[in-house]
Coordinates of C-alpha atoms and ligand atoms in Angstrom, one line a residue:
M1 CA -19.6 -33.3 33.7
G2 CA -17.6 -34.1 30.5
F3 CA -19.3 -31.4 28.4
E4 CA -19.4 -27.6 28.6
I5 CA -22.3 -25.4 28.0
L6 CA -21.0 -22.8 25.5
M7 CA -24.3 -21.2 24.8
E8 CA -24.7 -17.7 26.1
R9 CA -27.4 -15.0 25.7
V10 CA -25.7 -12.0 24.3
S11 CA -26.6 -9.0 22.1
V12 CA -26.1 -9.2 18.3
A13 CA -23.3 -6.6 18.5
E14 CA -21.5 -8.8 21.0
A15 CA -22.0 -11.9 18.9
V16 CA -20.7 -10.3 15.8
G17 CA -17.6 -9.0 17.6
R18 CA -16.9 -12.5 19.0
T19 CA -17.5 -14.2 15.7
L20 CA -15.1 -11.9 13.8
A21 CA -12.5 -12.5 16.5
Q22 CA -12.9 -16.2 16.4
L23 CA -12.5 -16.2 12.6
G24 CA -9.1 -14.5 13.0
A25 CA -9.6 -10.7 12.9
A26 CA -6.1 -9.5 13.4
H27 CA -6.5 -6.0 14.7
T28 CA -9.2 -3.3 14.9
F29 CA -8.6 0.3 14.0
G30 CA -11.5 2.6 14.6
V31 CA -13.2 5.7 15.8
V32 CA -15.9 4.8 18.3
G33 CA -19.4 6.2 18.5
S34 CA -22.6 4.9 19.9
G35 CA -23.2 2.8 16.8
N36 CA -20.0 0.7 17.0
F37 CA -19.3 0.9 20.7
H38 CA -20.5 -2.5 21.7
V39 CA -19.1 -4.4 18.7
T40 CA -15.7 -2.7 19.3
N41 CA -15.7 -3.7 22.9
A42 CA -16.7 -7.3 22.0
L43 CA -13.7 -7.5 19.6
I44 CA -11.4 -6.1 22.3
N45 CA -12.7 -8.5 25.0
A46 CA -12.2 -11.4 22.6
G47 CA -8.5 -10.6 22.4
V48 CA -8.3 -8.5 19.2
G49 CA -5.9 -5.5 19.5
F50 CA -7.5 -2.1 19.1
T51 CA -6.1 1.2 18.0
A52 CA -8.2 4.3 18.3
A53 CA -7.6 6.6 15.4
R54 CA -8.5 10.3 15.5
H55 CA -10.3 10.4 12.2
E56 CA -12.2 7.6 10.3
M57 CA -10.1 8.0 7.2
G58 CA -7.0 7.4 9.4
A59 CA -8.5 4.3 10.8
A60 CA -9.2 3.0 7.3
C61 CA -5.7 3.7 6.1
M62 CA -4.2 2.1 9.2
A63 CA -6.2 -1.1 8.7
D64 CA -5.4 -1.1 4.9
A65 CA -1.7 -0.9 5.6
F66 CA -1.8 -3.5 8.3
S67 CA -3.6 -6.0 6.2
R68 CA -1.4 -5.3 3.2
A69 CA 1.6 -6.2 5.2
T70 CA 0.2 -9.2 7.0
G71 CA -2.3 -10.6 4.6
K72 CA -4.6 -11.0 7.6
V73 CA -8.1 -9.5 7.8
S74 CA -8.2 -6.4 10.0
I75 CA -11.3 -4.5 11.1
I76 CA -12.2 -0.9 10.6
S77 CA -14.8 0.0 13.2
L78 CA -16.9 3.1 12.4
H79 CA -20.0 4.9 13.6
Q80 CA -23.0 4.9 11.2
G81 CA -23.6 7.5 8.5
C82 CA -21.1 10.3 9.0
G83 CA -18.6 7.9 10.6
L84 CA -18.7 5.8 7.5
T85 CA -18.6 8.7 5.0
N86 CA -15.5 10.1 6.8
G87 CA -13.8 6.8 6.2
L88 CA -14.7 6.4 2.6
T89 CA -11.5 7.7 1.0
G90 CA -9.5 5.2 3.0
I91 CA -12.0 2.5 2.3
A92 CA -11.8 3.2 -1.5
E93 CA -8.0 3.0 -1.3
A94 CA -8.3 -0.4 0.4
A95 CA -10.9 -1.6 -2.1
K96 CA -8.8 -0.5 -5.1
C97 CA -5.9 -2.4 -3.7
H98 CA -8.0 -5.5 -3.0
T99 CA -7.0 -5.4 0.7
P100 CA -8.9 -7.9 2.8
V101 CA -10.6 -5.8 5.5
V102 CA -14.0 -5.8 7.1
V103 CA -15.5 -2.5 8.0
V104 CA -18.0 -2.9 10.9
T105 CA -20.2 0.1 11.0
G106 CA -23.5 0.9 12.7
D107 CA -26.5 1.7 10.5
T108 CA -29.8 3.4 11.2
A109 CA -32.7 1.1 11.8
D110 CA -34.5 -0.1 8.8
G111 CA -36.9 2.6 7.6
A112 CA -35.5 5.3 9.9
V113 CA -35.0 7.7 6.9
T114 CA -35.5 10.8 9.1
D115 CA -32.7 9.9 11.4
N116 CA -29.8 12.4 11.1
F117 CA -27.4 9.6 10.5
Y118 CA -29.4 8.1 7.7
I119 CA -27.8 7.6 4.3
D120 CA -28.1 4.7 1.9
Q121 CA -24.9 3.0 3.2
D122 CA -25.0 0.1 0.8
A123 CA -25.2 2.4 -2.2
A124 CA -22.5 4.6 -0.9
V125 CA -20.2 1.7 -0.3
A126 CA -20.9 0.0 -3.7
A127 CA -20.3 3.3 -5.4
I128 CA -16.7 3.4 -4.3
G129 CA -16.0 -0.2 -5.2
A130 CA -16.2 -1.8 -1.7
R131 CA -18.6 -4.7 -1.1
P132 CA -21.7 -3.9 0.9
A133 CA -22.9 -6.5 3.4
R134 CA -25.2 -6.3 6.4
I135 CA -26.5 -7.9 9.5
H136 CA -29.9 -8.7 8.2
S137 CA -31.5 -9.9 11.4
A138 CA -30.8 -11.3 14.8
A139 CA -31.4 -14.9 13.5
T140 CA -28.9 -14.5 10.7
A141 CA -26.4 -12.3 12.5
V142 CA -23.6 -14.8 13.1
E143 CA -23.8 -16.3 9.5
D144 CA -23.9 -12.7 8.1
A145 CA -20.7 -11.9 9.9
V146 CA -19.0 -15.1 8.8
K147 CA -20.0 -14.4 5.1
A148 CA -18.6 -10.9 5.4
F149 CA -15.3 -12.1 6.8
E150 CA -15.1 -14.9 4.2
I151 CA -15.6 -12.6 1.2
A152 CA -12.9 -10.3 2.6
L153 CA -10.4 -13.2 3.0
V154 CA -11.2 -15.4 0.1
E155 CA -11.9 -12.8 -2.5
R156 CA -9.4 -10.2 -1.2
A157 CA -12.2 -7.7 -0.9
T158 CA -12.9 -4.7 1.3
V159 CA -16.3 -5.5 2.8
V160 CA -18.5 -3.0 4.7
L161 CA -20.7 -4.8 7.2
S162 CA -23.6 -2.5 8.1
M163 CA -25.2 -3.3 11.5
P164 CA -28.6 -1.6 12.1
V165 CA -28.6 -0.2 15.6
D166 CA -31.9 -1.9 16.5
V167 CA -30.8 -5.3 15.3
Q168 CA -27.5 -4.9 17.3
E169 CA -29.4 -4.6 20.5
E170 CA -31.4 -7.8 20.1
L171 CA -30.5 -10.8 22.2
I172 CA -29.5 -14.2 20.7
D173 CA -28.2 -17.5 22.0
F174 CA -24.6 -17.5 20.9
D175 CA -22.6 -20.7 20.8
P176 CA -19.0 -20.2 19.5
S177 CA -18.7 -23.8 18.6
L178 CA -21.5 -23.3 16.1
V179 CA -19.6 -20.5 14.2
R180 CA -18.6 -22.2 11.0
P181 CA -15.1 -21.8 9.8
V182 CA -14.5 -19.8 6.5
K183 CA -14.2 -22.0 3.5
Q184 CA -10.8 -23.0 2.4
T185 CA -10.0 -22.9 -1.3
L186 CA -6.9 -24.1 -2.9
A187 CA -4.9 -21.8 -5.1
P188 CA -6.1 -22.1 -8.7
G189 CA -3.6 -23.7 -11.2
P190 CA -3.0 -22.9 -14.8
S191 CA -4.1 -25.0 -17.8
P192 CA -1.2 -27.1 -19.2
E193 CA -1.6 -25.3 -22.6
S194 CA -1.1 -21.9 -21.0
V195 CA 2.0 -23.0 -19.2
S196 CA 3.3 -24.5 -22.4
Q197 CA 2.8 -21.2 -24.3
L198 CA 4.4 -19.2 -21.5
V199 CA 7.4 -21.5 -21.4
D200 CA 7.8 -21.4 -25.2
A201 CA 7.7 -17.6 -25.1
L202 CA 10.3 -17.4 -22.3
G203 CA 12.4 -20.2 -23.8
Q204 CA 12.7 -18.4 -27.2
A205 CA 13.2 -14.9 -25.8
Q206 CA 16.6 -13.2 -26.0
R207 CA 15.9 -10.6 -23.4
P208 CA 13.1 -11.7 -21.1
V209 CA 11.9 -9.7 -18.1
I210 CA 9.7 -11.0 -15.3
V211 CA 7.8 -8.5 -13.3
G212 CA 6.2 -9.2 -9.9
G213 CA 3.4 -7.2 -8.5
R214 CA 1.3 -7.3 -5.3
G215 CA -0.3 -10.5 -6.5
A216 CA 3.1 -12.2 -6.5
W217 CA 4.0 -11.3 -2.9
H218 CA 3.9 -15.0 -2.0
A219 CA 5.6 -16.1 -5.1
G220 CA 9.1 -14.6 -4.7
A221 CA 11.0 -17.9 -4.5
E222 CA 9.2 -19.5 -7.5
L223 CA 9.7 -16.3 -9.6
R224 CA 13.4 -16.2 -8.9
Q225 CA 13.6 -19.8 -9.9
L226 CA 11.7 -19.2 -13.2
A227 CA 13.8 -16.1 -14.0
E228 CA 17.0 -18.1 -13.4
A229 CA 15.8 -21.0 -15.6
S230 CA 14.8 -18.6 -18.4
G231 CA 17.6 -16.1 -18.1
A232 CA 15.2 -13.3 -17.3
L233 CA 15.8 -10.0 -15.4
L234 CA 13.5 -9.4 -12.5
A235 CA 11.6 -6.2 -11.6
T236 CA 8.5 -5.3 -9.6
S237 CA 5.6 -2.9 -10.0
A238 CA 5.5 -0.2 -7.3
A239 CA 3.0 -2.3 -5.3
G240 CA 5.4 -5.3 -5.5
R241 CA 8.4 -3.3 -4.5
G242 CA 11.0 -5.3 -2.4
L243 CA 10.0 -8.7 -3.7
F244 CA 13.3 -9.5 -5.2
V245 CA 15.7 -7.6 -2.9
G246 CA 19.1 -9.4 -2.8
D247 CA 18.8 -11.0 -6.2
E248 CA 21.7 -9.9 -8.3
W249 CA 19.6 -10.0 -11.5
A250 CA 16.8 -7.9 -10.1
L251 CA 16.2 -4.3 -10.9
D252 CA 14.1 -2.4 -8.4
I253 CA 10.8 -0.9 -9.7
M254 CA 9.5 -0.9 -13.2
G255 CA 7.6 2.2 -14.4
G256 CA 7.5 5.8 -13.3
F257 CA 9.7 5.2 -10.3
A258 CA 12.4 3.3 -12.3
T259 CA 15.8 4.8 -12.9
E260 CA 16.3 5.7 -16.5
G261 CA 18.8 2.9 -16.9
A262 CA 16.4 0.3 -15.5
A263 CA 13.6 1.6 -17.7
E264 CA 15.9 1.2 -20.7
L265 CA 16.7 -2.4 -19.8
I266 CA 13.0 -3.1 -19.5
A267 CA 12.1 -1.2 -22.7
N268 CA 14.6 -3.4 -24.6
A269 CA 13.1 -6.7 -23.4
D270 CA 11.5 -8.8 -26.1
V271 CA 9.3 -10.7 -23.8
L272 CA 7.8 -9.4 -20.6
V273 CA 5.8 -11.5 -18.2
A274 CA 3.8 -9.8 -15.4
F275 CA 2.9 -11.9 -12.4
G276 CA 0.2 -10.4 -10.3
A277 CA 0.9 -6.9 -11.6
A278 CA -1.9 -4.9 -13.2
L279 CA 0.4 -3.2 -15.8
N280 CA -1.3 0.1 -15.2
K281 CA -0.2 3.4 -16.7
W282 CA 2.4 4.0 -13.9
T283 CA 4.0 0.5 -14.2
T284 CA 4.2 0.8 -18.0
R285 CA 5.1 4.5 -18.1
E286 CA 2.0 5.3 -20.1
G287 CA 2.5 2.2 -22.2
T288 CA 6.0 3.1 -23.3
L289 CA 7.7 0.2 -21.5
V290 CA 5.4 -2.5 -23.0
Q291 CA 5.8 -1.5 -26.6
N292 CA 7.5 -3.7 -29.2
K293 CA 7.5 -6.9 -27.2
Q294 CA 5.4 -9.9 -26.3
I295 CA 3.4 -9.2 -23.2
I296 CA 2.2 -12.1 -21.0
Q297 CA 0.1 -11.5 -17.9
V298 CA -0.4 -14.0 -15.1
D299 CA -3.2 -13.4 -12.6
D300 CA -5.7 -15.4 -10.6
R301 CA -8.5 -13.1 -11.6
R302 CA -9.7 -13.2 -15.2
A303 CA -10.9 -9.6 -14.9
A304 CA -7.3 -8.4 -14.3
I305 CA -5.9 -9.8 -17.5
G306 CA -5.6 -7.0 -20.0
F307 CA -7.7 -4.6 -17.9
H308 CA -5.1 -1.8 -18.2
N309 CA -3.1 -2.9 -21.1
P310 CA -3.7 -5.4 -24.0
V311 CA -1.7 -8.6 -23.6
D312 CA -0.6 -11.3 -26.0
L313 CA -1.2 -14.1 -23.6
G314 CA -3.2 -14.3 -20.4
V315 CA -2.5 -17.1 -17.9
I316 CA -5.1 -17.6 -15.2
G317 CA -3.8 -19.1 -12.0
D318 CA -2.1 -18.4 -8.7
T319 CA 1.2 -16.7 -9.5
A320 CA 3.3 -19.1 -7.3
V321 CA 1.6 -22.2 -8.9
V322 CA 2.1 -20.8 -12.4
A323 CA 5.7 -19.9 -11.8
A324 CA 6.6 -23.2 -10.2
A325 CA 4.9 -25.2 -13.1
A326 CA 6.7 -23.0 -15.7
A327 CA 10.1 -23.3 -14.0
E328 CA 9.8 -27.1 -14.1
L329 CA 8.8 -27.3 -17.7
M330 CA 11.4 -24.7 -18.7
A331 CA 14.2 -26.8 -17.2
Q332 CA 13.0 -29.8 -19.3
R333 CA 12.3 -27.9 -22.6
Y334 CA 14.9 -25.2 -22.6
P335 CA 17.8 -26.2 -20.4
Q336 CA 20.5 -23.6 -19.8
R337 CA 19.1 -20.4 -21.2
T338 CA 21.3 -17.3 -21.0
G339 CA 18.6 -15.0 -22.2
Y340 CA 19.2 -11.5 -20.8
R341 CA 21.8 -12.7 -18.3
T342 CA 25.1 -11.7 -19.9
P343 CA 28.1 -10.3 -18.0
E344 CA 27.6 -6.8 -19.5
I345 CA 23.9 -6.7 -18.4
H346 CA 24.9 -8.0 -15.0
A347 CA 27.2 -5.0 -14.5
R348 CA 24.5 -2.7 -15.9
V349 CA 21.9 -4.0 -13.5
Q350 CA 24.1 -3.2 -10.5
Q351 CA 24.7 0.4 -11.8
V352 CA 21.1 1.2 -12.5
R353 CA 19.2 -0.6 -9.8
Y354 CA 19.0 2.2 -7.2
W355 CA 18.4 5.9 -7.4
K356 CA 21.1 6.6 -4.8
D357 CA 23.7 5.6 -7.4
Q358 CA 22.4 7.8 -10.2
E359 CA 24.0 11.2 -10.9
F360 CA 22.0 14.4 -10.5
T361 CA 22.6 18.1 -10.2
P362 CA 21.4 19.3 -6.8
I363 CA 19.3 22.5 -6.7
V364 CA 21.1 25.1 -4.7
E365 CA 18.9 27.6 -2.9
P366 CA 19.9 29.3 0.4
G367 CA 17.8 28.1 3.3
R368 CA 16.5 25.1 1.4
V369 CA 17.9 21.6 0.8
D370 CA 17.8 19.6 -2.4
P371 CA 15.2 16.8 -1.9
Q372 CA 17.3 14.1 -3.6
E373 CA 20.4 14.9 -1.6
L374 CA 18.3 14.8 1.5
I375 CA 16.6 11.5 0.8
N376 CA 19.8 9.8 -0.3
A377 CA 21.5 10.9 2.9
L378 CA 18.5 9.6 4.9
D379 CA 18.7 6.3 3.0
E380 CA 22.2 5.8 4.4
L381 CA 21.4 7.0 7.9
L382 CA 18.2 5.1 8.6
P383 CA 18.3 1.5 9.6
M384 CA 17.4 -1.0 6.9
E385 CA 14.8 -2.6 9.1
R386 CA 12.3 -0.1 7.9
V387 CA 8.8 0.2 6.4
V388 CA 8.9 2.9 3.7
V389 CA 5.7 4.7 3.1
T390 CA 5.1 7.4 0.5
D391 CA 2.3 9.9 -0.1
G392 CA 1.2 11.7 -3.3
G393 CA 2.3 14.9 -4.9
N394 CA 5.3 16.2 -6.7
V395 CA 7.6 14.8 -4.1
N396 CA 6.2 11.3 -3.9
A397 CA 9.1 9.5 -5.7
Y398 CA 11.7 10.7 -3.2
A399 CA 10.6 8.3 -0.4
G400 CA 8.7 6.1 -2.9
A401 CA 11.7 5.3 -5.1
H402 CA 14.9 6.5 -3.4
L403 CA 14.6 4.9 -0.1
R404 CA 15.7 1.2 -0.3
V405 CA 13.5 -1.4 1.3
P406 CA 14.4 -4.7 3.0
D407 CA 11.6 -6.7 1.4
Q408 CA 8.1 -6.4 0.1
R409 CA 6.7 -5.9 3.6
G410 CA 9.0 -3.0 4.0
Y411 CA 7.2 -0.9 1.5
C412 CA 3.6 0.5 1.3
I413 CA 2.3 2.8 -1.4
P414 CA -1.2 3.9 -0.5
L415 CA -1.8 5.6 -3.9
S416 CA -4.3 3.2 -5.5
F417 CA -6.9 6.0 -5.3
Q418 CA -4.1 8.6 -5.9
A419 CA -5.4 10.6 -2.9
I420 CA -2.9 12.7 -1.0
G421 CA -2.9 12.6 2.7
L422 CA -3.0 8.8 3.3
G423 CA 0.6 8.4 4.1
L424 CA 0.7 9.2 7.8
A425 CA -2.1 6.8 8.8
S426 CA -0.7 4.1 6.5
A427 CA 2.7 4.4 8.1
I428 CA 1.1 4.0 11.5
G429 CA -0.8 0.9 10.4
A430 CA 2.4 -0.5 8.8
G431 CA 4.2 0.2 12.1
V432 CA 1.5 -1.6 14.1
S433 CA 1.8 -4.6 11.8
Q434 CA 5.6 -4.8 12.1
P435 CA 6.7 -3.4 15.5
N436 CA 10.3 -4.5 14.9
R437 CA 10.6 -2.1 11.9
L438 CA 11.0 1.6 11.7
P439 CA 8.2 3.2 9.7
V440 CA 9.6 5.9 7.5
L441 CA 7.1 8.2 5.8
G442 CA 8.0 10.7 3.0
T443 CA 5.2 13.2 2.4
G444 CA 4.5 16.7 1.1
D445 CA 3.4 19.6 3.2
G446 CA 0.0 19.6 1.6
A447 CA -0.6 16.0 2.1
F448 CA 0.7 16.1 5.7
L449 CA -1.3 19.1 6.8
M450 CA -4.4 17.5 5.4
T451 CA -4.4 14.6 7.9
L452 CA -1.7 15.3 10.5
V453 CA -4.2 14.7 13.3
E454 CA -3.0 11.1 13.4
L455 CA 0.2 12.3 14.9
D456 CA -1.9 12.1 18.1
T457 CA -2.4 8.4 17.5
A458 CA 1.3 7.8 16.8
V459 CA 2.3 9.7 20.0
R460 CA -0.3 7.7 22.0
L461 CA 1.1 4.5 20.6
N462 CA 4.7 5.6 21.6
M463 CA 5.6 4.8 18.0
G464 CA 9.1 5.6 17.0
M465 CA 8.7 6.6 13.3
V466 CA 10.4 9.0 11.0
I467 CA 8.2 11.5 9.1
V468 CA 10.0 13.5 6.4
V469 CA 7.9 16.4 5.2
F470 CA 9.2 17.8 1.9
N471 CA 8.0 21.3 2.5
D472 CA 7.7 23.7 -0.4
D473 CA 4.7 25.6 1.1
A474 CA 2.7 24.6 -2.0
Y475 CA 0.7 22.1 -3.8
G476 CA 3.8 21.7 -5.9
A477 CA 2.2 19.2 -8.2
E478 CA -0.5 21.7 -9.2
V479 CA 2.1 24.4 -9.7
N480 CA 4.0 22.1 -12.0
I481 CA 1.0 20.9 -13.9
F482 CA -0.2 24.4 -14.8
D483 CA 3.3 25.9 -15.2
G484 CA 3.3 27.8 -18.5
Q485 CA -0.5 27.6 -18.8
S486 CA -1.6 30.0 -16.0
Q487 CA -0.3 33.0 -14.1
Q488 CA -2.7 32.5 -11.2
F489 CA -1.3 30.3 -8.5
D490 CA -2.6 31.9 -5.3
S491 CA -4.9 28.9 -4.7
V492 CA -2.1 26.5 -4.4
L493 CA 0.7 28.6 -2.7
F494 CA 0.8 29.0 1.0
P495 CA 2.8 31.0 3.5
D496 CA 5.6 29.3 5.4
T497 CA 4.3 26.8 8.0
D498 CA 6.3 25.8 11.0
I499 CA 5.6 22.1 10.8
A500 CA 8.2 21.2 13.4
A501 CA 6.4 23.5 15.9
I502 CA 3.0 21.9 15.1
A503 CA 4.5 18.4 15.5
R504 CA 6.1 19.3 18.9
G505 CA 2.6 20.5 20.0
Y506 CA 1.4 16.9 19.4
G507 CA 4.2 15.5 21.5
C508 CA 6.5 14.5 18.7
D509 CA 10.2 15.1 18.4
A510 CA 10.9 17.5 15.5
F511 CA 13.5 19.5 13.8
T512 CA 13.7 21.8 10.7
V513 CA 16.2 21.2 7.9
R514 CA 17.4 24.2 6.0
A515 CA 20.8 22.9 5.2
M516 CA 22.2 19.3 5.0
S517 CA 24.2 19.9 8.2
D518 CA 20.8 20.2 10.1
L519 CA 20.5 16.4 9.6
E520 CA 23.0 16.0 12.5
Q521 CA 20.0 16.0 14.8
L522 CA 18.9 12.7 13.4
Q523 CA 21.5 10.4 15.0
P524 CA 20.8 11.3 18.6
W525 CA 17.1 10.5 17.9
L526 CA 18.1 7.2 16.3
D527 CA 20.3 6.4 19.3
G528 CA 17.5 7.3 21.8
P529 CA 14.5 5.3 23.0
R530 CA 12.6 6.0 19.7
N531 CA 9.4 6.0 21.6
R532 CA 7.7 8.9 19.8
P533 CA 7.6 10.1 16.2
L534 CA 10.3 12.3 14.7
V535 CA 9.0 14.9 12.3
I536 CA 11.6 16.4 9.9
D537 CA 10.4 19.6 8.4
A538 CA 12.6 19.8 5.3
K539 CA 12.4 23.1 3.6
I540 CA 12.8 22.3 -0.1
P541 CA 12.8 24.6 -3.2
R542 CA 9.8 24.8 -5.4
H543 CA 10.8 22.6 -8.2
K544 CA 9.7 20.0 -10.7
S545 CA 10.8 16.5 -9.4
W546 CA 12.3 14.1 -11.9
M547 CA 9.1 12.2 -11.7
M548 CA 6.9 15.1 -12.7
A549 CA 9.4 16.4 -15.2
R550 CA 8.7 13.2 -17.1
E551 CA 5.1 12.4 -16.4
I552 CA 2.3 13.6 -18.6
V553 CA -0.5 12.3 -16.4
T554 CA -2.5 14.4 -13.9
Y555 CA -1.9 14.5 -10.2
Ligands
LIG1 C1 -7.4 14.0 -1.6 C2 -6.8 14.7 -2.8 N1 -7.0 16.0 -2.9 C3 -6.4 16.6 -4.0 C4 -5.6 16.0 -4.8 C5 -4.9 16.7 -6.0 N2 -3.5 16.9 -5.6 C6 -2.5 16.1 -6.1 S1 -1.0 16.5 -5.6 C7 -1.6 17.8 -4.7 C8 -0.6 18.7 -3.9 C9 0.1 18.0 -2.9 O1 0.9 18.9 -2.2 P1 2.1 18.4 -1.3 O2 1.6 17.3 -0.4 O3 2.6 19.6 -0.6 O4 3.1 17.8 -2.3 P2 3.8 18.6 -3.5 O5 3.1 18.4 -4.7 O6 3.9 20.0 -3.1 O7 5.2 18.0 -3.5 C10 -3.0 17.9 -4.8 C11 -3.8 18.9 -4.1 C12 -5.4 14.6 -4.6 N3 -4.6 13.9 -5.4 N4 -6.0 14.0 -3.6
LIG2 MG1 4.2 20.8 -1.2

């Protein structure tokens, strides 16, 4: 006939699922109830991969980690009301990290305020910093879905698309060829004046440092070039960790996770330029690393400039575009800058880059292992094709700072909301996004026991992953915070928990570490099929980590 009739009569739920798939939804993570059953099936039938989590917060964290790693929009599929509220902590984490995800969730019919599932979903979502959106009617359903996806992608927002159950059932004529593509916008460029001022600051600096954050993930090459042209050292925020791996002038992380030597080199800078890094209290060590120097911040969002920390110059523009323009002008205006790149500093950078090379005195306690000794050994033993994920608590820096990473996609820090317990699901999402890499999670016993139900998901996915539980049978962070202020710690101390036994019950491989020699059990697992998670229950002493010994902020 020469033409095809594409129009089909389908439910709104079906049309929304197909629309999101057509726009490029990369994967769906969800917990399915009656209110999101049809839309989830529509996504699956349209070819979008689906992972069933066991808890809505887990689904949210998996999607968050997946989209962080890929930059693609993933979907969190949730039942209305209680399904949504169960997911809120993970959704808040994604929103605070500007992760592009769309939550598709049922909603009660308009006016059904006596329905058990009723809550004001838009208000709940807005309250945690996500963007409320809804399917308003059958007539607008497809365009409503396109807008939700577009906001997520273009504005790097976490959008919650509420779908009233009565509207979901209505039938519409759906024609995929009429689904409009999301708008394409070009990366914003900087003003010539701001580039000129940036280049003058770098060109006249004696000890410049360039910091890359999450907003510079795509700008690694341009930033290395600018740093070379201006004689700058490179570092990242925690969220940007891995961006400059392999560059001999790069330190690892700036801030609370930095080695003392790295922090000193950054503290001694006279100009610091942050690209796509928020310069929050962690990155600046409570402001101590940004004192006595000129601070320049480059970001594509005006609201990000100076939000956490005052700056001397704000440059608005895409980080890669700004870095490329500055590198070009730098070469013209200030050729051959030495800056911070002297032979002595070169040697120092190699010494102070990684925690594994820093001296420490291990804690000796019978039946327990020193966490730094353990993590440094694991860093050597585990393949570098890894995705390192950390959780919160006293122990968060062991995985978060000691384990080296292959590149920025090899690291995920789900601590934008500073919630404990997000690590396991984030590691699963990271693993789904990069099947060729070994997810490695470091977590505390408290964080792990809070959300370990997702072990079931990892086992079902046959996911080879390594989970190191730093087990002090305590909310160690709280013990440390109130040390010397209180005698009463019963609320944060727990009896010994056999985490290895629990993990085996889920179908994981597991072993307990009470001495470093117990790590012998790791190699056989690494040599094996790696088709299920390995949980290492590492009994560690109650102690104050180097991170907490220094920090004055609350956990
Ligand atoms: C969801 C959530 N609940 C409570 C807290 C407060 N909190 C911060 S660290 C911590 C203890 C974590 O214990 P664990 O995972 O065992 O790590 P540890 O501090 O013992 O190393 C708690 C309860 C939090 N940050 N997030
Ligand atoms: Mg603990």
